[in-house]
Amino acid sequence: MKSFFARPSKLLILLLALTLIFVAGCQAVSNLDFNTALKNSLKVTSSESKQSLEFKLLLDEEAYEGAPEEELAMMKLVSNMKLQLDHVKAQDSSNISMDGSLVFGEAASIKFSLKMSDKLAVMELEGAKHPFVLDLTSEGLLGLTGVSDLTGLPAGAASAEAPAVDEAALTALGHQMLDTIGSYVIHNLPNPERIEVKPVNESINGSPTSLMKVHVDLDGPEIWAWVKKYVDALVADRAGLDKMITGVFEILQSNPNVWAAAGTINPFEGSGLDAQDPKEAIKEATDAIALLLSELQGELKLLEEEPDETLDEIFSKDLTIKADVYFDNKLDIRKQAYELSYVPTMDLEYGILPVKGLTIKVESETWNVNGDVKADAPVASKTDISVDKLFGMQGYQVLKQFDEKSFAYDLLKNKLHIGKQNITWYPSDYYNPVILTADNITIIPLRDTVEQLGATLTYDAKTKSLKVNDGATNTTIVLKNDSDTAVVNGKNVKWAFPVTVINGTTYVPARNLAAALKAKIGWVDMGEDMRIFTLDREV
């Protein structure tokens, strides 16, 4: 594998190059001020739109010769995917609703609707028996991580003392920040080499609209040149950097309520001998950013000077980006179409994916920009499935939430195989390890095994028996210590080894337990005198 992939910093630079081009602003062309238009797009607070994101992989069919049909079918399914949003209503940053579908090639799709507020999200998925809900409050989101409150206090105790920030004031603050940062970050964006601007008439939500169309065409070498030119401009504009950082500090310093609402100590309220002078803080920040930009500039130069051909292979003419952006007379972006394509004419010896190339397309059209938009409000019911509960389910339990005749069920079960379960024991395991008896019978810890499969183990003190209840296979197993007879679904079955307690842990013969739970076991030779024991099943 080439050295390019062994140096993460350079890989990040190349990815940054591809990312930057999608947010590129330009100097004015044909009296169209792109920088102002880009700033306007960042200040959109409400709108209606339809959008799509399409991803295509050009598979190398020869690389799949001899591969299982199931694997090839799965690759073909995911190699052509499209997220289609038919109607997005953004009331503000918190209240959003959308209807859409996830399309797999031309064969199948899954429709969905999503409604979000600042407190709740509800998704209805085609094929699902019930909607899925997500609690978006701070307590609810922390609950997903298993943490009640980052402060260590009871839920809501810390936030109760924090003052609320007026949403209008917060929006105005955000616009100030965008103007201040944009004066440096956006102002220095250079024009691409090939750019065309012309007036057009386009349909937006079915209505003919007069717009200015900007068309940009870039290939790999032009992208690389554009990125270098942009970094050089940022490095050269030290006065702009100083002005931006000073402006950001002034905005934050004049809005102490933001720090209080965030529950964070205001760094500008320091006093005494340890308090840092604001001018020193600004200089430290600008020096640090200037140093990072200078180092990035040096990294780009080193990449060009190295004999490694990877840079030329990636940023070749086989890499193309096409962009069409449509502006109205208010300089609001009303329609966009981007296409990134990479189909190399030469073989790349990276050995990562058996593909010949890829294409990514992004399209959207927007109306009612910053208008009176009402998003559909999320409403939860008692039958909805919470996302935190869904995350805690076994694969087979998730499948039960879907109609068996739906494409979503088929995708989850037969394509993604979420019902597959695997338990692996390594020779280095000291906690409840697999044990091989003198008679070459493998015994495994009962509770650890059944609970990892989603089953339950209970003890009946009256009968002194253990009961396994496996919901995946509707199987019950009743066992007693020191007995080699198990009762499986009401029938007595003789097992190869009696139930045995070792160091406080109940062990049972692996092969018999696996057979009762419709699983398979086996020893896998990993080489160097290392073998692992596995238990697998798909339910």
Coordinates of C-alpha atoms in Angstrom, one line a residue, residues 59-67 72 347 354-356:
L59 CA -18.3 -2.0 -9.8
D60 CA -15.5 -4.0 -11.2
E61 CA -17.3 -7.1 -12.2
E62 CA -14.1 -9.1 -12.8
A63 CA -13.1 -8.5 -9.1
Y64 CA -16.3 -10.4 -8.1
E65 CA -15.7 -13.5 -10.1
G66 CA -16.2 -16.5 -7.8
A67 CA -17.7 -14.3 -5.0
L72 CA -22.5 -9.6 -5.3
D347 CA -5.6 1.0 -12.3
P354 CA -13.3 -3.6 -6.2
V355 CA -14.7 -0.6 -8.0
K356 CA -13.7 1.3 -11.1

